[in-house]
Coordinates of C-alpha atoms in Angstrom, one line a residue:
W1380 CA 112.3 103.5 118.0
E1381 CA 109.5 103.1 120.4
T1382 CA 109.7 106.8 121.6
L1383 CA 109.8 107.9 117.9
N1384 CA 106.8 105.7 117.2
A1385 CA 104.8 107.2 120.1
I1386 CA 105.6 110.8 119.0
A1387 CA 104.6 109.9 115.4
A1388 CA 101.3 108.6 116.6
I1389 CA 100.6 111.9 118.3
A1390 CA 101.5 113.9 115.2
L1391 CA 99.2 111.7 113.1
Q1392 CA 96.3 112.0 115.5
G1393 CA 96.9 115.8 115.7
G1394 CA 96.8 116.1 111.9
D1395 CA 100.5 117.1 111.5
L1396 CA 100.9 114.7 108.6
E1397 CA 104.2 115.9 107.2
R1398 CA 105.8 115.5 110.7
A1399 CA 104.1 112.1 111.0
I1400 CA 105.6 110.9 107.7
H1401 CA 109.0 112.1 108.8
L1402 CA 108.8 110.3 112.2
Y1403 CA 107.4 107.1 110.9
S1404 CA 110.2 107.1 108.3
A1405 CA 112.7 107.4 111.2
V1406 CA 110.9 104.4 112.9
I1407 CA 111.1 102.3 109.7
E1408 CA 114.8 103.1 109.3
R1409 CA 115.3 101.6 112.8
K1410 CA 112.8 98.7 112.5
R1411 CA 112.1 97.7 109.0
D1412 CA 109.8 94.9 109.9
H1413 CA 107.3 97.2 111.8
G1414 CA 104.2 96.8 109.6
E1415 CA 102.2 99.3 111.7
A1416 CA 104.7 102.1 110.9
Y1417 CA 104.3 101.5 107.2
Y1418 CA 100.5 101.5 107.7
K1419 CA 100.5 104.7 109.7
R1420 CA 102.9 106.4 107.2
A1421 CA 100.6 105.3 104.4
N1422 CA 97.6 106.9 106.2
A1423 CA 99.5 110.2 106.5
R1424 CA 100.5 110.1 102.8
N1425 CA 96.9 109.2 102.0
G1426 CA 95.7 112.2 103.9
L1427 CA 98.0 114.4 101.9
G1428 CA 96.8 113.0 98.6
R1429 CA 100.1 111.1 97.9
W1430 CA 98.3 108.1 96.5
E1431 CA 101.1 106.2 94.9
A1432 CA 103.4 106.6 97.9
A1433 CA 100.6 105.6 100.2
L1434 CA 99.9 102.5 98.0
V1435 CA 103.6 101.4 98.3
D1436 CA 103.4 101.6 102.1
Y1437 CA 100.1 99.7 102.3
D1438 CA 101.6 97.0 100.2
Q1439 CA 104.6 96.8 102.5
A1440 CA 102.4 96.7 105.6
I1441 CA 100.4 93.8 104.0
E1442 CA 103.6 92.0 102.9
L1443 CA 104.7 92.0 106.6
N1444 CA 101.2 91.1 107.8
P1445 CA 99.0 89.4 105.2
K1446 CA 96.0 89.4 107.6
F1447 CA 96.1 93.3 108.1
A1448 CA 92.4 93.9 107.3
N1449 CA 92.6 97.7 107.8
A1450 CA 95.5 98.0 105.5
F1451 CA 93.6 96.1 102.7
C1452 CA 90.6 98.5 103.3
N1453 CA 92.7 101.7 103.2
R1454 CA 94.6 100.3 100.2
G1455 CA 91.3 99.9 98.4
A1456 CA 90.4 103.5 99.1
V1457 CA 93.7 104.6 97.6
L1458 CA 93.1 102.4 94.5
E1459 CA 89.6 104.1 94.2
R1460 CA 91.3 107.5 94.2
L1461 CA 93.5 106.2 91.3
A1462 CA 90.4 104.9 89.5
R1463 CA 91.8 101.4 89.6
W1464 CA 88.4 99.8 90.3
D1465 CA 89.1 96.1 89.8
E1466 CA 92.1 96.3 92.1
A1467 CA 90.2 98.3 94.7
L1468 CA 87.4 95.7 94.6
T1469 CA 89.9 92.9 95.2
S1470 CA 91.4 94.8 98.1
Y1471 CA 88.0 95.5 99.8
E1472 CA 87.0 91.9 99.3
R1473 CA 90.2 90.8 101.0
A1474 CA 89.5 93.2 103.9
I1475 CA 85.9 91.7 104.3
A1476 CA 87.2 88.1 104.1
L1477 CA 89.5 89.0 107.0
N1478 CA 86.9 91.0 108.9
P1479 CA 83.3 90.4 107.8
E1480 CA 82.2 93.1 110.3
D1481 CA 84.2 95.8 108.5
F1482 CA 81.5 98.3 107.8
L1483 CA 83.7 100.7 105.8
A1484 CA 85.0 98.0 103.5
C1485 CA 81.4 96.9 102.8
Y1486 CA 80.3 100.4 102.1
N1487 CA 83.3 101.2 99.9
R1488 CA 82.9 98.0 98.0
G1489 CA 79.4 99.1 97.2
S1490 CA 80.8 102.3 95.7
V1491 CA 83.3 100.4 93.6
L1492 CA 80.7 98.0 92.4
K1493 CA 78.4 101.0 91.4
E1494 CA 81.3 102.4 89.4
L1495 CA 81.7 99.1 87.7
K1496 CA 77.9 99.1 87.0
R1497 CA 77.4 95.9 88.9
F1498 CA 74.3 97.4 90.5
E1499 CA 72.8 94.2 92.1
D1500 CA 76.1 93.4 93.8
A1501 CA 76.5 97.1 94.8
L1502 CA 73.0 97.0 96.4
A1503 CA 73.9 93.8 98.4
S1504 CA 77.1 95.5 99.6
Y1505 CA 75.2 98.6 100.7
E1506 CA 72.6 96.4 102.4
R1507 CA 75.4 94.7 104.3
A1508 CA 76.9 98.1 105.3
I1509 CA 73.5 99.3 106.6
A1510 CA 73.1 96.1 108.6
L1511 CA 76.4 96.8 110.2
K1512 CA 75.8 100.5 110.8
V1513 CA 72.2 101.5 110.6
N1514 CA 72.7 105.3 111.3
Y1515 CA 75.0 106.1 108.4
P1516 CA 73.0 108.4 106.0
E1517 CA 75.6 108.1 103.2
A1518 CA 74.8 104.4 102.8
Y1519 CA 71.1 105.0 102.4
I1520 CA 71.8 107.8 99.9
N1521 CA 74.0 105.5 97.8
R1522 CA 71.6 102.6 98.1
G1523 CA 68.9 104.9 96.8
N1524 CA 71.0 105.8 93.8
V1525 CA 71.6 102.1 93.0
L1526 CA 68.0 101.3 93.4
R1527 CA 67.2 104.1 90.8
E1528 CA 69.7 102.5 88.5
L1529 CA 67.8 99.2 89.0
R1530 CA 64.5 101.1 88.4
R1531 CA 63.2 100.1 91.8
Y1532 CA 61.9 103.6 92.4
E1533 CA 59.6 103.0 95.4
A1534 CA 62.4 101.3 97.3
A1535 CA 64.7 104.2 96.2
V1536 CA 62.2 106.7 97.7
A1537 CA 62.2 104.8 100.9
S1538 CA 66.0 104.7 101.1
F1539 CA 66.3 108.4 100.5
E1540 CA 63.6 109.1 103.1
A1541 CA 65.6 107.0 105.6
A1542 CA 68.6 109.2 104.7
V1543 CA 66.5 112.4 105.3
A1544 CA 65.6 111.1 108.8
L1545 CA 69.2 110.4 109.6
A1546 CA 71.2 113.1 107.9
P1547 CA 72.2 116.3 109.8
A1548 CA 71.4 119.6 108.2
G1549 CA 73.9 120.3 105.5
S1550 CA 75.2 118.7 102.4
L1551 CA 74.1 115.2 103.2
L1552 CA 70.6 116.3 103.9
H1553 CA 70.7 118.2 100.6
L1554 CA 71.7 115.0 98.8
A1555 CA 69.0 113.0 100.5
Y1556 CA 66.2 115.4 99.5
F1557 CA 67.6 115.8 96.0
G1558 CA 67.8 112.0 95.5
R1559 CA 64.3 111.7 96.9
G1560 CA 63.1 114.3 94.3
L1561 CA 64.7 112.3 91.5
A1562 CA 63.1 109.1 92.6
L1563 CA 59.7 110.7 93.0
S1564 CA 60.1 112.2 89.5
D1565 CA 60.8 108.7 88.2
L1566 CA 57.4 107.7 89.7
T1567 CA 55.8 110.8 88.0
R1568 CA 54.9 112.0 91.5
Y1569 CA 55.9 115.5 90.4
E1570 CA 54.3 117.7 93.1
E1571 CA 56.1 115.7 95.8
A1572 CA 59.3 115.8 93.7
V1573 CA 59.2 119.6 93.5
A1574 CA 58.6 119.8 97.3
S1575 CA 61.6 117.6 97.8
Y1576 CA 63.7 119.7 95.4
D1577 CA 62.6 122.8 97.3
E1578 CA 63.9 121.3 100.5
A1579 CA 67.2 120.6 98.8
I1580 CA 67.5 124.1 97.4
K1581 CA 66.9 125.6 100.9
L1582 CA 69.9 123.6 102.1
D1583 CA 72.1 124.4 99.1
P1584 CA 70.8 127.4 97.2
V1585 CA 73.7 127.3 94.7
D1586 CA 72.1 124.2 93.1

């Protein structure tokens, strides 16, 4: 099974997800207590949008290793896709309890809390994510969105401006400028808002 496992890992890393699923299934047939194989097959299924099948595999990986932080994190992402917000939150919180330095679990937990309209908790989760990874523009954009929900408009502008400074040209920079424009409009700073919207339009003229 070790050779099959090595070939499966190459297929997964190379993006050949169907082949990876086939190979990891063969590994599991030979070694049913191989939690990593269930986890990797779940990742391949996740990549193909097979959420329910991925969830079954993540659950099996966790059953075999209850301290598998990455499995809890990726399980949370699948539950998000299925709009099962409370279960996703529980999964992310378990991942963070096992690995408090897990940036992605903190960031994703913020997104779930935002969906649940628990904006103060979402803000705290995004703040933690930013503390763990200061150069991730998506975290600043989403923090800005939460700050707008909390009517902390000056702080929202600052968060979007941090995203503008970090984001590469493209869709993320577009979102940063657009969010900044919204927050400036909230503050009735309309000329600055228009200038920010203009920058967003340059990056994505369709909007």
